Amino acid sequence: MTSSNNGIRLAFLGWAAAVASLLYWVSDLIEAAQGGFSTAQLWLTLLAEAAIPPIVVGLWWFQRERLGRLGAISAWAYAYAFIFFTFTVVYALVEGTPDFEALSDDLGPAMTAHGAVMLFAGIGFGVAVARAGALPAWTGWTLAIGVVLVVVSQGSPEGVQLIAAGVRDLGIGAMGIALLRRGGLGAGSGTG
């Protein structure tokens, strides 16, 4: 692949990470403001969540030589968790689920199990990114802290949950912005 094609792919990945992260947080904000799900809000969530798996795999791909086994396993596991979470949005749309509490009641242990995958994979990917040096370390630490905050804030007031989700979303979004600002990952990174 040519350097020009690589730059275009990095720019697309950067924009996708930044925009999807923002849309994901906006969908959480709308959900909080209206006190539950709505069809439009769920479609926005679906759009944002469905983008997360290819974005995270793309972020791993372009840093793969630096991320090691922890980064690879964590990126793919995080992507897997968000494939499941994307399914939950489709479920909520089809079933007319009114809110997250009802969704959690309907899907029970599967939500908990995939939440645990998201937690450990998010921590692992965040730590791998922070250590790799291909992107600013704070973006990886922000993701790692964000997934912990998302898990521990379950059941907290909406404002606390929004802050937690915002920290998580900032981690991925900032990785995307770092790709845009940098224009590439430099020597020793993946070449696609």
Coordinates of C-alpha atoms in Angstrom, one line a residue:
M1 CA 0.0 0.0 0.0
T2 CA 1.2 3.5 -0.8
S3 CA 2.0 6.1 1.8
S4 CA -0.8 8.2 0.4
N5 CA -3.4 5.3 0.8
N6 CA -2.1 4.8 4.4
G7 CA -2.6 8.5 5.2
I8 CA -6.1 8.4 3.8
R9 CA -6.9 5.3 5.9
L10 CA -5.5 6.9 9.0
A11 CA -7.5 10.0 8.4
F12 CA -10.7 8.0 7.9
L13 CA -10.0 6.0 11.1
G14 CA -9.2 9.2 13.0
W15 CA -12.4 10.9 11.9
A16 CA -14.5 7.8 12.5
A17 CA -13.1 7.4 16.1
A18 CA -13.7 11.1 16.9
V19 CA -17.2 11.3 15.4
A20 CA -18.5 7.9 16.6
S21 CA -17.3 8.7 20.2
L22 CA -19.0 12.1 20.1
L23 CA -22.3 10.5 18.7
Y24 CA -22.1 7.8 21.4
W25 CA -21.9 10.4 24.2
V26 CA -24.6 12.5 22.6
S27 CA -26.9 9.4 22.5
D28 CA -26.2 8.9 26.2
L29 CA -27.0 12.6 26.9
I30 CA -30.3 12.3 25.0
E31 CA -31.2 9.2 26.9
A32 CA -30.6 10.9 30.2
A33 CA -32.5 14.0 29.2
Q34 CA -35.6 12.2 28.1
G35 CA -35.4 9.6 31.0
G36 CA -35.1 6.5 28.8
F37 CA -34.9 5.2 25.2
S38 CA -36.6 6.6 22.1
T39 CA -36.5 5.3 18.6
A40 CA -34.4 8.2 17.3
Q41 CA -32.0 8.0 20.3
L42 CA -31.6 4.2 19.8
W43 CA -30.8 4.7 16.1
L44 CA -28.1 7.2 17.0
T45 CA -26.8 4.7 19.6
L46 CA -26.9 1.9 17.0
L47 CA -24.9 4.0 14.5
A48 CA -22.3 4.9 17.2
E49 CA -22.0 1.5 18.8
A50 CA -21.8 -0.4 15.5
A51 CA -18.8 1.8 14.5
I52 CA -16.8 0.9 17.7
P53 CA -15.7 -2.7 16.7
P54 CA -14.1 -1.7 13.4
I55 CA -12.6 1.5 14.9
V56 CA -10.9 -0.4 17.8
V57 CA -9.6 -3.1 15.4
G58 CA -8.4 -0.3 13.2
L59 CA -6.6 1.4 16.1
W60 CA -5.0 -1.9 17.0
W61 CA -4.0 -2.6 13.3
F62 CA -2.1 0.7 12.9
Q63 CA -0.3 0.2 16.2
R64 CA 0.0 -3.6 16.1
E65 CA 3.8 -3.8 16.0
R66 CA 3.9 -1.8 19.2
L67 CA 0.9 -3.1 21.1
G68 CA 1.9 -6.7 21.6
R69 CA -0.3 -9.6 22.6
L70 CA -2.1 -7.6 25.3
G71 CA -3.1 -5.0 22.8
A72 CA -4.2 -7.6 20.2
I73 CA -6.3 -9.7 22.6
S74 CA -7.8 -6.6 24.3
A75 CA -8.7 -4.9 21.0
W76 CA -10.4 -7.9 19.6
A77 CA -12.2 -8.6 22.9
Y78 CA -13.4 -5.0 23.2
A79 CA -14.7 -5.2 19.6
Y80 CA -16.5 -8.4 20.4
A81 CA -18.1 -6.8 23.5
F82 CA -19.4 -4.0 21.3
I83 CA -20.8 -6.3 18.7
F84 CA -22.9 -7.8 21.5
F85 CA -23.9 -4.3 22.7
T86 CA -24.9 -3.4 19.2
F87 CA -27.2 -6.4 19.2
T88 CA -28.7 -5.1 22.5
V89 CA -29.7 -1.8 20.7
V90 CA -31.3 -3.8 17.9
Y91 CA -33.1 -5.8 20.6
A92 CA -34.3 -2.6 22.3
L93 CA -35.6 -1.2 18.9
V94 CA -37.4 -4.5 18.0
E95 CA -38.9 -5.0 21.5
G96 CA -39.7 -1.4 22.2
T97 CA -37.6 -1.5 25.4
P98 CA -38.3 1.7 27.4
D99 CA -34.9 2.1 29.2
F100 CA -31.6 0.6 30.1
E101 CA -33.0 -0.9 33.3
A102 CA -35.6 -2.9 31.4
L103 CA -32.9 -3.9 28.8
S104 CA -30.7 -5.2 31.6
D105 CA -33.6 -7.1 33.1
D106 CA -34.4 -8.7 29.7
L107 CA -30.8 -9.7 28.9
G108 CA -29.6 -10.3 32.5
P109 CA -26.5 -12.4 32.7
A110 CA -25.5 -11.8 29.1
M111 CA -25.2 -8.0 29.8
T112 CA -23.1 -8.7 32.9
A113 CA -20.8 -11.1 31.1
H114 CA -20.2 -8.7 28.2
G115 CA -19.8 -5.8 30.5
A116 CA -17.0 -7.7 32.2
V117 CA -15.4 -8.4 28.8
M118 CA -15.7 -4.7 28.0
L119 CA -14.1 -3.8 31.3
F120 CA -11.1 -6.0 31.1
A121 CA -10.6 -5.5 27.4
G122 CA -10.9 -1.7 27.7
I123 CA -8.3 -1.7 30.5
G124 CA -6.0 -4.0 28.6
F125 CA -6.3 -2.0 25.3
G126 CA -5.9 1.3 27.2
V127 CA -2.8 0.1 29.0
A128 CA -1.3 -1.3 25.8
V129 CA -1.9 2.0 23.9
A130 CA -0.4 4.0 26.8
R131 CA 2.7 1.8 26.9
A132 CA 3.2 1.6 23.1
G133 CA 4.0 5.3 22.5
A134 CA 2.3 5.4 19.1
L135 CA -0.4 7.6 20.4
P136 CA -0.4 9.9 23.4
A137 CA -0.3 7.8 26.5
W138 CA -3.1 9.8 28.2
T139 CA -5.6 8.5 25.5
G140 CA -5.0 4.9 26.6
W141 CA -5.2 5.7 30.3
T142 CA -8.4 7.7 29.6
L143 CA -10.0 4.7 28.0
A144 CA -8.9 2.4 30.8
I145 CA -10.1 4.7 33.5
G146 CA -13.3 5.4 31.5
V147 CA -14.4 1.7 31.3
V148 CA -13.8 1.3 35.0
L149 CA -15.9 4.4 35.7
V150 CA -18.7 3.1 33.4
V151 CA -18.9 -0.1 35.4
V152 CA -18.7 1.4 38.8
S153 CA -21.2 4.1 38.0
Q154 CA -24.0 1.7 37.1
G155 CA -27.0 2.6 39.2
S156 CA -25.6 6.1 40.0
P157 CA -27.4 9.3 39.1
E158 CA -27.6 10.1 35.4
G159 CA -25.0 12.9 35.7
V160 CA -22.4 10.6 37.1
Q161 CA -23.0 8.0 34.4
L162 CA -22.7 10.6 31.7
I163 CA -19.4 11.7 33.1
A164 CA -18.2 8.1 33.2
A165 CA -19.3 7.5 29.6
G166 CA -17.7 10.8 28.5
V167 CA -14.4 9.7 29.9
R168 CA -14.6 6.4 28.1
D169 CA -15.7 8.1 24.8
L170 CA -12.9 10.7 25.2
G171 CA -10.3 7.9 25.3
I172 CA -11.3 6.5 21.9
G173 CA -12.2 9.8 20.4
A174 CA -8.9 11.3 21.4
M175 CA -7.0 8.4 19.9
G176 CA -8.7 9.3 16.6
I177 CA -7.9 13.0 16.9
A178 CA -4.3 12.1 17.7
L179 CA -4.2 10.1 14.4
L180 CA -5.5 13.2 12.6
R181 CA -3.1 15.6 14.2
R182 CA -0.1 13.3 13.6
G183 CA -0.9 12.3 10.1
G184 CA 0.4 8.8 10.7
L185 CA 2.2 6.8 13.3
G186 CA 5.8 7.0 12.1
A187 CA 8.5 4.4 11.9
G188 CA 8.0 1.1 13.6
S189 CA 4.2 1.3 13.3
G190 CA 2.0 -0.9 11.2
T191 CA 1.9 -0.1 7.6
G192 CA -1.6 -1.5 7.0

